[in-house]
Structures are given as structure tokens and as C-alpha cells.
XYZ file of C-alpha atoms in Angstrom:
628
model
C 13.814 28.348 6.316
C 12.037 31.208 8.053
C 11.694 34.192 5.763
C 13.055 36.459 8.492
C 16.428 34.807 7.990
C 16.550 35.719 4.304
C 17.708 39.059 2.986
C 15.734 41.012 0.434
C 16.948 40.516 -3.130
C 15.771 43.980 -4.136
C 12.581 42.837 -5.854
C 10.625 41.025 -3.167
C 10.929 40.235 0.519
C 10.068 36.674 1.584
C 7.191 36.581 4.056
C 8.328 35.259 7.445
C 6.824 31.863 8.224
C 5.526 33.264 11.486
C 3.086 35.339 9.427
C 1.845 32.444 7.318
C -1.254 30.509 8.398
C -1.592 27.065 6.843
C -4.772 24.947 6.783
C -3.918 21.436 5.611
C -6.279 18.610 4.674
C -6.338 15.495 2.550
C -7.654 17.455 -0.441
C -6.909 21.133 0.217
C -3.857 23.055 1.352
C -4.394 26.769 2.036
C -1.731 29.377 2.868
C -2.772 32.820 4.133
C -0.384 35.709 4.728
C -1.792 39.203 5.069
C -3.508 40.113 1.829
C -2.349 36.981 -0.017
C -4.142 33.618 -0.071
C -2.808 30.641 -2.006
C -4.840 27.427 -2.194
C -4.022 24.003 -3.639
C -6.741 21.476 -4.506
C -6.047 17.773 -5.092
C -8.886 15.269 -5.145
C -8.932 11.778 -3.670
C -11.967 10.306 -5.384
C -12.848 6.733 -6.372
C -11.341 5.639 -9.664
C -14.085 3.980 -11.723
C -13.523 0.525 -13.162
C -12.421 1.030 -16.794
C -14.313 -2.098 -17.787
C -17.675 -0.671 -16.689
C -17.340 3.144 -16.528
C -18.216 5.464 -19.385
C -15.723 7.755 -21.099
C -16.647 10.952 -19.228
C -16.440 9.252 -15.828
C -12.921 8.122 -16.614
C -11.895 11.428 -18.178
C -13.001 13.287 -15.067
C -11.399 10.908 -12.583
C -8.100 10.593 -14.433
C -7.386 14.143 -15.637
C -3.723 14.613 -14.632
C -4.035 18.010 -12.998
C -3.851 19.675 -9.602
C -5.703 22.965 -9.122
C -4.603 26.162 -7.422
C -5.971 29.621 -6.647
C -4.101 32.808 -5.825
C -6.035 35.723 -4.342
C -4.407 39.149 -3.958
C -6.249 41.848 -2.026
C -4.919 45.205 -3.222
C -7.779 47.314 -1.909
C -5.559 48.964 0.681
C -2.896 50.001 -1.801
C -2.808 52.905 -4.262
C -0.322 51.271 -6.637
C -0.442 48.361 -9.041
C 1.079 45.166 -7.672
C 2.642 42.280 -9.551
C 2.009 38.741 -8.367
C 3.707 35.715 -9.870
C 3.335 31.940 -9.931
C 5.545 29.416 -11.637
C 8.464 26.997 -11.381
C 12.176 27.405 -10.849
C 15.015 25.048 -11.760
C 13.308 23.151 -14.578
C 15.054 20.216 -16.249
C 17.814 20.642 -18.816
C 16.246 18.530 -21.540
C 13.839 21.221 -22.751
C 13.613 25.001 -22.438
C 10.770 26.870 -20.783
C 7.720 26.924 -23.036
C 5.211 29.788 -23.341
C 1.581 28.847 -24.050
C -0.979 31.262 -25.479
C -4.283 30.893 -27.274
C -7.328 28.617 -27.037
C -8.430 30.568 -23.968
C -5.321 29.496 -22.052
C -2.193 31.253 -20.907
C 0.542 29.052 -19.539
C 4.139 28.333 -18.790
C 5.678 24.891 -18.897
C 8.276 22.561 -20.326
C 7.637 20.862 -23.647
C 4.493 18.780 -23.389
C 5.461 17.267 -20.045
C 4.106 19.770 -17.539
C 2.496 23.201 -17.579
C 0.789 25.764 -15.358
C -2.283 27.190 -17.092
C -4.671 29.991 -16.183
C -7.807 31.295 -17.867
C -7.327 34.729 -16.285
C -5.336 37.728 -17.472
C -1.632 36.934 -17.205
C 1.716 37.375 -18.925
C 4.258 34.598 -19.329
C 7.918 35.140 -18.565
C 11.126 33.114 -18.437
C 14.672 33.752 -17.337
C 17.492 32.641 -15.112
C 15.911 33.243 -11.696
C 12.724 34.983 -10.484
C 14.622 38.099 -9.421
C 16.021 38.577 -12.939
C 12.568 38.331 -14.469
C 10.950 40.688 -11.990
C 13.772 43.185 -12.373
C 13.318 43.613 -16.124
C 12.653 47.250 -17.087
C 11.148 46.290 -20.452
C 8.336 43.718 -20.510
C 9.570 42.572 -23.920
C 12.408 40.862 -22.066
C 9.926 38.615 -20.287
C 10.152 36.432 -23.373
C 13.912 35.943 -22.959
C 14.129 32.199 -23.444
C 17.310 31.217 -21.639
C 17.268 30.093 -18.025
C 15.321 27.532 -16.046
C 12.592 29.671 -14.494
C 9.088 30.091 -15.911
C 6.538 32.440 -14.357
C 2.983 33.575 -14.847
C 2.916 37.305 -14.055
C -0.318 38.716 -12.666
C -1.114 42.421 -12.476
C -3.368 43.666 -9.675
C -4.699 47.239 -10.165
C -4.807 49.586 -7.162
C -7.897 49.249 -5.009
C -8.934 45.866 -6.391
C -8.998 42.264 -5.197
C -8.289 39.648 -7.852
C -8.234 35.852 -7.867
C -6.551 33.655 -10.452
C -7.295 29.996 -11.075
C -4.519 27.652 -12.168
C -4.390 24.129 -13.534
C -1.058 22.479 -12.764
C -0.944 19.818 -15.437
C 1.189 16.788 -16.243
C 1.293 14.664 -19.364
C 3.237 11.769 -20.763
C 1.945 10.500 -24.072
C 4.589 7.948 -24.996
C 5.385 4.531 -23.559
C 5.553 4.847 -19.765
C 6.739 1.361 -18.775
C 8.840 -1.385 -20.300
C 8.909 -5.139 -19.844
C 5.191 -4.643 -20.280
C 4.882 -1.724 -22.659
C 2.108 0.458 -21.320
C 0.890 4.024 -21.519
C -0.923 6.121 -18.968
C -4.642 5.426 -19.196
C -5.443 9.140 -19.380
C -3.889 9.238 -22.862
C -7.069 7.500 -24.047
C -8.936 10.771 -23.358
C -6.354 13.566 -23.585
C -4.112 13.957 -26.632
C -1.801 16.696 -25.326
C -1.201 18.799 -22.266
C -3.274 21.744 -23.555
C -6.333 19.467 -23.528
C -5.607 18.580 -19.912
C -5.416 22.276 -18.993
C -8.589 23.182 -20.854
C -10.572 20.385 -19.198
C -9.268 21.156 -15.710
C -10.074 24.854 -15.949
C -13.499 24.197 -17.483
C -14.308 21.855 -14.585
C -12.454 23.902 -11.977
C -15.373 24.508 -9.611
C -16.479 20.873 -9.619
C -12.949 19.627 -9.005
C -12.427 22.212 -6.267
C -15.579 21.040 -4.510
C -14.414 17.427 -4.817
C -11.147 18.413 -3.155
C -13.064 20.027 -0.328
C -15.174 16.891 -0.044
C -11.942 14.898 0.185
C -11.137 16.828 3.363
C -14.475 15.791 4.825
C -14.208 12.186 3.635
C -11.041 11.621 5.648
C -12.190 13.284 8.824
C -14.329 12.156 11.730
C -15.191 13.875 15.024
C -13.318 11.263 17.068
C -9.999 11.807 15.305
C -7.346 13.857 17.071
C -5.603 16.692 15.234
C -2.503 14.498 15.003
C -4.474 11.679 13.415
C -6.087 14.070 10.925
C -2.682 15.432 9.949
C -1.063 12.028 9.533
C -3.964 10.577 7.552
C -4.054 13.551 5.202
C -0.322 13.216 4.581
C -0.640 9.476 4.039
C -3.500 9.814 1.535
C -1.445 12.266 -0.497
C 1.609 9.999 -0.455
C -0.496 7.064 -1.642
C -1.843 8.938 -4.664
C 1.610 10.319 -5.393
C 2.672 6.702 -5.904
C -0.148 5.481 -8.170
C -0.320 4.868 -11.909
C -3.235 3.672 -14.014
C -1.751 2.217 -17.179
C -3.152 0.582 -20.293
C -1.471 -2.207 -22.264
C -3.129 -3.987 -25.172
C -6.409 -2.373 -24.199
C -6.343 -3.671 -20.616
C -5.952 -1.521 -17.488
C -3.040 -2.120 -15.090
C -3.213 -0.506 -11.662
C 0.206 0.200 -10.152
C 1.098 1.518 -6.712
C 4.790 2.321 -6.583
C 6.678 1.840 -3.331
C 7.318 5.501 -2.632
C 10.902 6.587 -3.154
C 11.979 2.973 -3.773
C 9.578 2.752 -6.744
C 9.052 -1.014 -6.672
C 5.782 -1.747 -8.442
C 2.768 -3.287 -6.673
C 4.867 -4.654 -3.838
C 2.566 -7.406 -2.571
C 3.224 -6.856 1.132
C 2.234 -3.212 0.687
C -0.790 -4.208 -1.387
C -2.090 -6.190 1.587
C -1.939 -3.180 3.893
C -3.279 -0.811 1.234
C -6.170 -3.205 0.592
C -8.228 -1.567 3.358
C -7.983 1.760 1.530
C -8.540 0.383 -1.965
C -11.404 -1.768 -0.722
C -13.031 1.424 0.521
C -12.278 3.625 -2.478
C -12.207 1.404 -5.581
C -12.184 -2.355 -4.944
C -11.663 -3.207 -8.607
C -8.034 -2.101 -8.283
C -7.455 -4.945 -5.810
C -8.862 -7.463 -8.275
C -6.678 -5.979 -10.988
C -3.544 -6.343 -8.855
C -4.403 -9.889 -7.780
C -5.092 -11.113 -11.299
C -1.945 -9.490 -12.658
C 0.087 -11.277 -9.980
C -1.615 -14.572 -10.701
C -1.029 -14.284 -14.440
C 2.525 -12.968 -14.445
C 4.115 -12.961 -10.970
C 3.239 -16.306 -9.419
C 5.436 -19.414 -9.255
C 5.565 -22.931 -7.806
C 8.368 -23.876 -5.437
C 9.534 -26.590 -3.068
C 10.383 -26.195 0.624
C 13.074 -27.394 3.044
C 13.909 -27.420 6.724
C 16.741 -25.053 7.745
C 20.120 -26.747 7.536
C 18.810 -29.673 5.472
C 19.109 -30.456 1.750
C 15.989 -32.563 1.306
C 13.180 -30.851 -0.588
C 9.465 -31.315 0.041
C 6.457 -30.179 -1.993
C 5.798 -26.462 -1.685
C 3.255 -24.985 -4.048
C 1.798 -21.890 -5.609
C 3.035 -18.578 -4.254
C 3.761 -15.025 -5.382
C 6.612 -12.615 -6.008
C 7.514 -9.642 -3.842
C 6.858 -7.110 -6.615
C 6.247 -6.685 -10.357
C 9.259 -4.524 -11.165
C 10.900 -1.234 -10.303
C 11.057 2.303 -11.705
C 8.679 1.659 -14.622
C 10.478 -1.551 -15.639
C 8.402 -4.711 -15.268
C 10.530 -7.747 -14.456
C 10.516 -11.117 -16.204
C 7.639 -13.450 -15.442
C 7.749 -15.222 -12.105
C 10.470 -13.017 -10.641
C 10.546 -9.787 -8.664
C 13.074 -6.976 -8.762
C 13.795 -7.458 -5.053
C 14.342 -11.104 -4.142
C 17.779 -12.723 -4.222
C 19.009 -16.221 -3.351
C 21.240 -17.452 -0.492
C 20.316 -14.630 1.892
C 18.919 -14.603 5.414
C 18.047 -10.921 5.680
C 17.124 -7.984 3.436
C 16.416 -8.906 -0.217
C 15.716 -12.573 0.504
C 12.485 -14.226 -0.629
C 9.076 -13.634 0.957
C 7.249 -16.693 -0.385
C 5.116 -17.424 2.704
C 4.442 -13.729 3.356
C 3.230 -13.049 -0.182
C 1.120 -16.209 -0.320
C -0.723 -15.159 2.831
C -0.983 -11.599 1.527
C -2.525 -12.693 -1.787
C -5.149 -14.699 0.091
C -5.927 -11.876 2.518
C -6.372 -9.435 -0.362
C -8.562 -11.868 -2.300
C -11.018 -12.305 0.559
C -11.007 -8.600 1.397
C -11.761 -7.756 -2.248
C -14.700 -10.157 -2.344
C -16.121 -8.741 0.878
C -15.763 -5.057 -0.021
C -16.965 -5.439 -3.617
C -19.613 -8.102 -3.021
C -18.066 -10.029 -5.911
C -18.341 -13.576 -4.541
C -18.455 -14.931 -8.088
C -14.841 -13.845 -8.573
C -13.853 -16.023 -5.619
C -15.815 -18.949 -7.028
C -14.086 -18.516 -10.386
C -10.768 -18.722 -8.526
C -11.721 -21.908 -6.673
C -8.864 -23.979 -8.108
C -6.403 -21.187 -7.276
C -7.676 -20.973 -3.695
C -7.324 -24.737 -3.296
C -3.764 -24.548 -4.633
C -2.936 -21.667 -2.288
C -4.368 -23.610 0.645
C -2.274 -26.670 -0.179
C 0.797 -24.451 -0.495
C 0.077 -22.904 2.920
C -0.195 -26.322 4.578
C 2.995 -27.589 2.911
C 4.975 -24.743 4.461
C 3.897 -25.842 7.926
C 5.244 -29.428 8.027
C 5.313 -32.331 5.520
C 3.661 -34.629 8.055
C 0.062 -34.001 9.041
C 0.512 -35.066 12.656
C 3.408 -32.638 13.170
C 1.684 -29.538 11.860
C 1.165 -26.658 14.274
C -0.268 -24.021 11.900
C 2.961 -22.002 11.785
C 5.463 -21.730 8.924
C 8.354 -24.132 9.525
C 10.020 -24.558 6.121
C 11.700 -22.122 3.722
C 11.266 -21.850 -0.023
C 13.660 -23.621 -2.376
C 13.949 -20.280 -4.139
C 16.214 -19.112 -1.318
C 18.762 -21.814 -2.303
C 19.757 -22.515 1.279
C 18.917 -19.082 2.638
C 15.887 -18.276 4.751
C 12.738 -16.311 4.030
C 11.990 -12.896 5.450
C 8.880 -10.810 6.007
C 7.848 -7.341 4.921
C 9.743 -6.071 7.980
C 12.969 -6.633 6.053
C 15.103 -3.912 7.642
C 14.308 -4.891 11.223
C 16.109 -7.567 13.201
C 15.012 -11.217 13.324
C 12.181 -10.418 15.736
C 10.137 -9.213 12.779
C 12.415 -9.871 9.809
C 12.621 -13.683 9.932
C 9.605 -15.455 8.451
C 9.962 -18.977 9.881
C 8.227 -19.390 13.279
C 7.515 -15.650 13.388
C 4.396 -14.778 15.382
C 3.596 -11.734 13.198
C 3.487 -13.886 10.073
C 1.770 -16.717 11.941
C -1.026 -14.306 12.810
C -1.485 -13.478 9.142
C -1.461 -17.188 8.254
C -4.150 -17.762 10.904
C -6.207 -15.035 9.240
C -5.844 -16.730 5.842
C -6.934 -20.098 7.271
C -9.971 -18.530 8.953
C -11.088 -16.911 5.695
C -10.376 -20.064 3.673
C -12.517 -22.098 6.075
C -15.436 -19.728 5.642
C -15.086 -19.796 1.848
C -14.877 -23.595 1.607
C -17.814 -23.992 4.000
C -19.990 -21.606 1.956
C -18.850 -23.386 -1.211
C -20.012 -26.708 0.220
C -16.521 -28.216 0.292
C -16.722 -29.758 3.742
C -13.419 -31.615 3.515
C -11.380 -28.509 2.657
C -13.309 -26.439 5.218
C -12.500 -28.927 7.972
C -8.806 -28.939 7.029
C -8.657 -25.138 6.976
C -10.405 -24.952 10.332
C -7.970 -27.471 11.784
C -5.026 -25.401 10.566
C -6.534 -22.211 11.998
C -6.990 -23.868 15.384
C -3.504 -25.324 15.300
C -2.031 -21.915 14.615
C -4.113 -20.168 17.275
C -3.421 -22.862 19.866
C 0.306 -22.844 19.136
C 0.555 -19.102 19.595
C -1.586 -19.032 22.726
C 0.412 -21.899 24.265
C 3.629 -19.876 24.010
C 2.312 -17.078 26.231
C 5.008 -16.736 28.872
C 4.589 -16.264 32.600
C 5.573 -12.626 32.019
C 2.568 -12.231 29.720
C 4.088 -12.078 26.247
C 4.585 -14.407 23.283
C 8.227 -14.513 22.047
C 8.609 -13.013 18.586
C 10.169 -16.200 17.151
C 8.879 -19.480 18.529
C 11.300 -22.089 19.860
C 14.452 -20.503 18.456
C 15.738 -18.591 21.462
C 14.515 -15.187 20.259
C 12.989 -13.445 23.250
C 12.055 -10.177 21.513
C 8.617 -8.734 22.097
C 6.647 -7.282 19.198
C 3.455 -5.292 18.781
C 2.559 -6.711 15.311
C 1.635 -10.051 16.879
C -1.888 -8.536 16.769
C -1.719 -7.251 13.186
C -3.310 -10.237 11.437
C -6.629 -9.746 13.235
C -7.481 -6.872 10.889
C -8.018 -9.121 7.856
C -10.761 -11.490 9.053
C -12.368 -8.554 10.876
C -12.580 -6.532 7.661
C -13.348 -9.503 5.379
C -16.555 -10.637 7.049
C -15.207 -13.038 9.682
C -15.507 -10.776 12.710
C -16.746 -13.567 14.924
C -13.273 -15.153 14.710
C -11.794 -12.084 16.428
C -14.176 -12.097 19.392
C -12.756 -12.710 22.829
C -15.530 -15.171 23.693
C -15.655 -16.789 20.270
C -14.229 -19.931 18.753
C -10.664 -18.585 18.923
C -11.180 -16.839 22.246
C -8.103 -18.316 23.931
C -5.928 -16.899 21.154
C -7.601 -13.482 21.283
C -7.230 -13.322 25.059
C -3.565 -14.311 24.760
C -3.037 -11.472 22.288
C -4.709 -9.015 24.664
C -2.429 -10.122 27.461
C 0.572 -9.924 25.150
C -0.292 -6.413 23.943
C -0.832 -4.979 27.404
C 2.468 -6.456 28.603
C 4.641 -5.155 25.764
C 3.263 -1.636 25.203
C 5.202 -0.277 28.146
C 8.165 2.093 28.551
C 11.446 0.350 27.949
C 9.812 -2.506 26.019
C 7.726 -1.341 23.055
C 7.473 2.352 23.882
C 10.085 4.988 23.106
C 10.836 7.640 25.704
C 8.515 10.098 23.926
C 5.602 7.633 24.096
C 5.797 6.577 20.439
C 5.353 2.921 19.573
C 8.395 0.682 19.191
C 7.285 -2.211 16.988
C 9.960 -4.495 18.411
C 11.639 -4.382 21.795
C 14.980 -5.123 20.130
C 14.859 -2.685 17.190
C 14.585 1.105 17.024
C 13.271 0.894 13.427
C 9.549 1.595 13.712
C 7.167 1.937 10.751
C 4.235 4.311 10.977
C 1.996 2.416 8.537
C 2.190 -0.681 10.704
C 1.714 1.358 13.871
C -1.490 2.838 12.415
C -2.774 -0.652 11.595
C -1.931 -2.057 15.019
C -3.529 0.953 16.712
C -6.787 0.125 14.934
C -6.564 -3.513 15.975
C -5.814 -2.583 19.583
C -8.666 -0.089 19.876
C -11.382 -1.468 17.621
C -10.884 -5.225 17.825
C -9.182 -5.835 21.166
C -10.985 -3.005 22.976
C -8.040 -1.111 24.430
C -8.704 2.472 25.468
C -7.204 4.924 22.996
C -6.800 7.659 25.569
C -4.512 5.368 27.551
C -2.649 3.533 24.813
C -2.503 5.732 21.714
C -3.299 9.408 22.382
C 0.174 10.284 23.636
C 1.729 7.925 21.102
C 0.118 9.737 18.178
C 1.438 13.056 19.414
C 4.897 11.504 19.234
C 4.250 9.966 15.799
C 3.164 13.309 14.328
C 6.209 14.946 15.913
C 8.467 12.409 14.184
C 7.157 13.578 10.815
C 7.455 17.275 11.594
C 10.939 17.489 13.079
C 12.535 20.436 11.225
C 15.403 18.331 9.894
C 13.004 15.661 8.571
C 9.814 17.415 7.532
C 10.858 18.027 3.919
C 10.521 14.255 3.379
C 6.715 14.482 3.264
C 5.025 11.391 4.759
C 7.655 8.749 5.518
C 7.284 5.252 6.914
C 10.627 4.214 8.390
C 11.452 6.062 11.580
C 14.535 5.093 13.587
C 14.363 6.249 17.206
C 12.151 9.181 16.219
C 14.198 10.272 13.186
C 12.894 9.842 9.619
C 15.357 7.581 7.826
C 13.706 6.234 4.669
C 10.500 5.384 2.788
C 9.500 8.925 1.879
C 6.322 9.432 -0.149
C 5.409 5.901 0.949
C 1.886 4.734 0.052
C 1.321 2.273 2.912
C 0.309 4.899 5.490
C -3.280 4.644 4.238
C -3.701 1.883 6.812
C -4.858 4.921 8.802
C -8.131 4.844 6.838
C -9.241 2.155 9.290
C -9.460 4.842 11.977
C -12.558 6.164 10.220
C -14.469 3.080 11.374
C -13.713 3.381 15.044
C -16.481 5.718 16.155
C -19.158 3.806 14.237
C -21.209 1.309 16.212
C -20.982 -2.266 14.991
């Protein structure tokens, strides 16, 4: 709310928002208002592999603290001023705690969180900030009832002072159950005071790393809307991450934003571009954890039939929810006998695991890991083929059978809350495109491995898939979202799968004049025919992922924008400049902006998926101005 709409409480007058200048980046957030400047610093730096990094590297990367600075310029005033910084409405389970000594002054709650400074400050607690600031006797600043804790900062007349703060968090006990794990940082910090001391000692270095974060996620060719959305997305991703340790082994977890499902595999696939850039080992960690604990073998069936055919190895939707790992071989999400939301995603997650595996190997250079997983890759390939058709001569490269795990239901895709145009897995051209990508990358792997038989089979499946999709291009210039089932919806994510072979070292497969050129040209025709007003564009110019659904997800839009511009060669000025203005406006509507970065937008209104991590698909934009 604008400060002009608030009345003075007798102790301070809120500054009107019109007088506040904000400079926002991926690593810094600076507010300036007259003679006050408040800066927040949060780093996005690579997390070193715990199996190879030394103790100090890990301590520095994992310190659970955000930094802040408050500068007060009192040179134009002849009286002392009192600045304050703290937290209101703390939790009921523990009273406000005052810290003093060891070179630190702080306010916090138990050992869970604290704001520390190494400058001159007093600590105070009370019911609300106004009560604390209105005390006539400073002794009453130690009144220990109420839910407000403040650091009080005195600024003499005629001086300018700056305070540094470490906003620290700590949980030393068991953090997850099902798999009992602690936060990895507990290996290096024994209590929250140690976190504060380290952060303040290394304040300048961490501040500079935050400023470097701003530069790392910026390029001259990005528009201001793209810069804003990427910065928000990077912050939401890190807000969702946990590095845990169980029985001496690291476990990397990315929670699904507000929904808190753990390492959701369909998100992992889209986040793989970011993790492959920042710290590829986290991808390997996620893949191996899935293989060890959240894989299963199923059978498959044709819709409406009882007969079961061989299926194969595949993977769960997630590993658990809200810090509770699920039982082996089962997710927290998937249920039987459904045809929509919460059904199984067996084909989707199988293709996702393969895409992530090949992307990891390419970004890390760790081809040996792939070779060590040769038997797994063969099993995944066989499972992919079995989901096409039981008979070799009837295979077309597209998923045609559902998993027995659905118990008569039908599988869905990651687009679970959309209609069948993107939600149904069987015969879906979005998922078929991702399956094509997996076949292309499998063929390359088997060929390099010297397994000519498997390479030829994978190549045949890739061509079948590409030819099937291209053959369904209609006279109107689009490929129906669901093949041969009477679904005439038109979708943008038909092009999405191209990103994986392009990023995993198979760029020649995505070339218009290459081996799969007919498919690529069909996708170009499809894209140009659907990204039009009234089809896959909203009235404001924003992208509508499906012509028959108003539910549009920004993370997927970002990914498809990259594919359209970088891989298919569409002009961004024509196809995405106006769209990105609309996308940024969706996030900043006054009634929605408090949700931070959110993924699910229904007809321009934020509806769900706040603090979602998947928006880091936008990191692909950083490649677009670089010559190949």
C-alpha cells in the first residue's frame, strides 16, 4: 500500500512509495528514499560438489545468510535520529531473543533465525514497532513480551552512518523424514551465532559476489522485462533449494515452490539447463537418487483394454512433499484410476530422466558416468519403445499405451492443470517431441559406444516419431495437439523438446536442412500458424500455451521463446518483445505482485505456483546473443 494512504502513528511516518527508488537484480535489491538507502545482497553462486570440494569452499557457498546494509545520511539534520531494522509478528513457539557478545549484536528467535550486526546497536522487543519506539526509558527496550524484535541504530547529528547486517537462518536438527537428513551446512556451523560471525567477517566478499550475480544474469540483448523476470525466477529457484546430508551423503532437493513437492522430475528436466550451467553435479545427484529410490518397473495397456504388455523401467513424479520423503518407488502425487490431475506420469518422467542424463553428461563432460549407466540406458530405451506399440511394424515413435500403475486410468503430462491438449500424455505432440529428443540422444550415445544395433533402433524410433508428427501437419499449417483422437487444439509446446538435443550436443538434429529437416520445418510452420491473436495469443500479446486453455505457465513460455528464437530462427522483435511486456505485467499486477515469481497465470491473473523454481528456464536467454 502506498505510504501516502497510511496515517502517522505518532512515532514515524511511512515514506510514500512514490518517493522510493528501487533497483532490482538477481543478487541485489536496493531501495533509496531521500537520505535513506537500504540494500539486500543474496548470492547465486555455483554450489561445489561435496565429494570433491574442500571444507572452506563448502562453508562459504552454503552459509545460510542474506546480507543487508542500511545507510542513514544525517548530515543535514541538527538532531540525533533513530533508525531501526528487525522483524514483526514472529512465531508463537519462542519469544524474541536478544544476542550480545562475541562481537555481535542481534535480535532473533531461539536458534532458528537472527539479524546480526557488527556495528553499534541496541536490541529491543515489544508488541509492535510503535510501542518500542515510544518508550521513554531505554530500559524498557528489553521488555520481553510481544512478537516484534528490532535493532535500534542511533545516528548523531551531522553524520552519515552505515550498518551491515547478516540475516541468518539455522536448523540443526533433523530436517526431513522418510530419509532422515540434516542441512549440509550443519557440517560447518554449529549454531546460528557462528553463521552470523562468518557472514559478517566475509561481508565484503559476499556483497561483491551478489553484485557479480547481477552481472551473471544480464546480457546487452535482454530487454528490461526479461531482466526483471529472470532475476525474479533465479531468486524463486534458490528459495526452493535444500542441500541435505544423510549417512554422510549429499542430497540435493529443489522443492516445488509453494506446493513443496521434492525434486519433481518434470521440473528437474526444465531446471536442468540452469543446474547444468551452475553446478552440474546436482543433476547427477538427483538422477542417481531417483534411480536408487524412486524408479519402478511397470506394464502397459491400450486404452479401454485389459490385456497387459511389457512396459519397463520408469520413474516417479517426485520424491516426497514438505520434508517428508515417500516410500520407495512411489511419489506423493500420483494416484490410480484417474485421467487428469494427480494421475501417473510414467512416460513423461522416463523421457525426462533420459533428457537430464544426457544434458548432465554434456555440461559436465562426464561421459564415464553415462558409460557406467549403460545397462540403465538400455533398459530405459526398451521401456520407451514398449510404450509406443507392442508390435515393431506398428510403431510410430509416439506413446500409445498407458502404464499399468494407472489401473485403468490414463497418464498425464507435467501440464496437469491444463485441458487434454497438453494434459493427456498418450498421442500428445508435446510429449512426443520430448520422446523424439530422447531417441536422438540415445542414438548418439549408442553410436559412440559402438553399439550399432541399439543405435540403429534408436535412430529408427527418432525418425518414426519425427515423420509421424510432420505427417499430421494440417492444410491450415498446424499439428493437432493430440494425434488421431479428435482433439483439434493448437499448442505452442510442440516445439519444446528441441531444447534438449540442442543443449546436449546434438544440435545437428535441430537444423532445418539436417537429417530431421522435414520435422523441423513442420514445427516452424506450426509455430508461425498458432502464435496469432485468437489462437495462442492473449489480447495483451502474451503467449497462450494452448488455444483451448487460458492456463499459461511462464516457465514453459520462457523455454519455448528460446526455442523459437535461437533454434527455429524466429525474430524476437516480432514474436516475443510485446509478449514479454505482457508477461512481466502479469507478475506485477497490484493484486498479484505479492506472490513473488509465479508460474501459473490464468488469462493474465496469477493463480498458483508462487515461489516456483522452474522459471530458471529463462537462463537459456543468456545464450541467444552469442554466435554459434
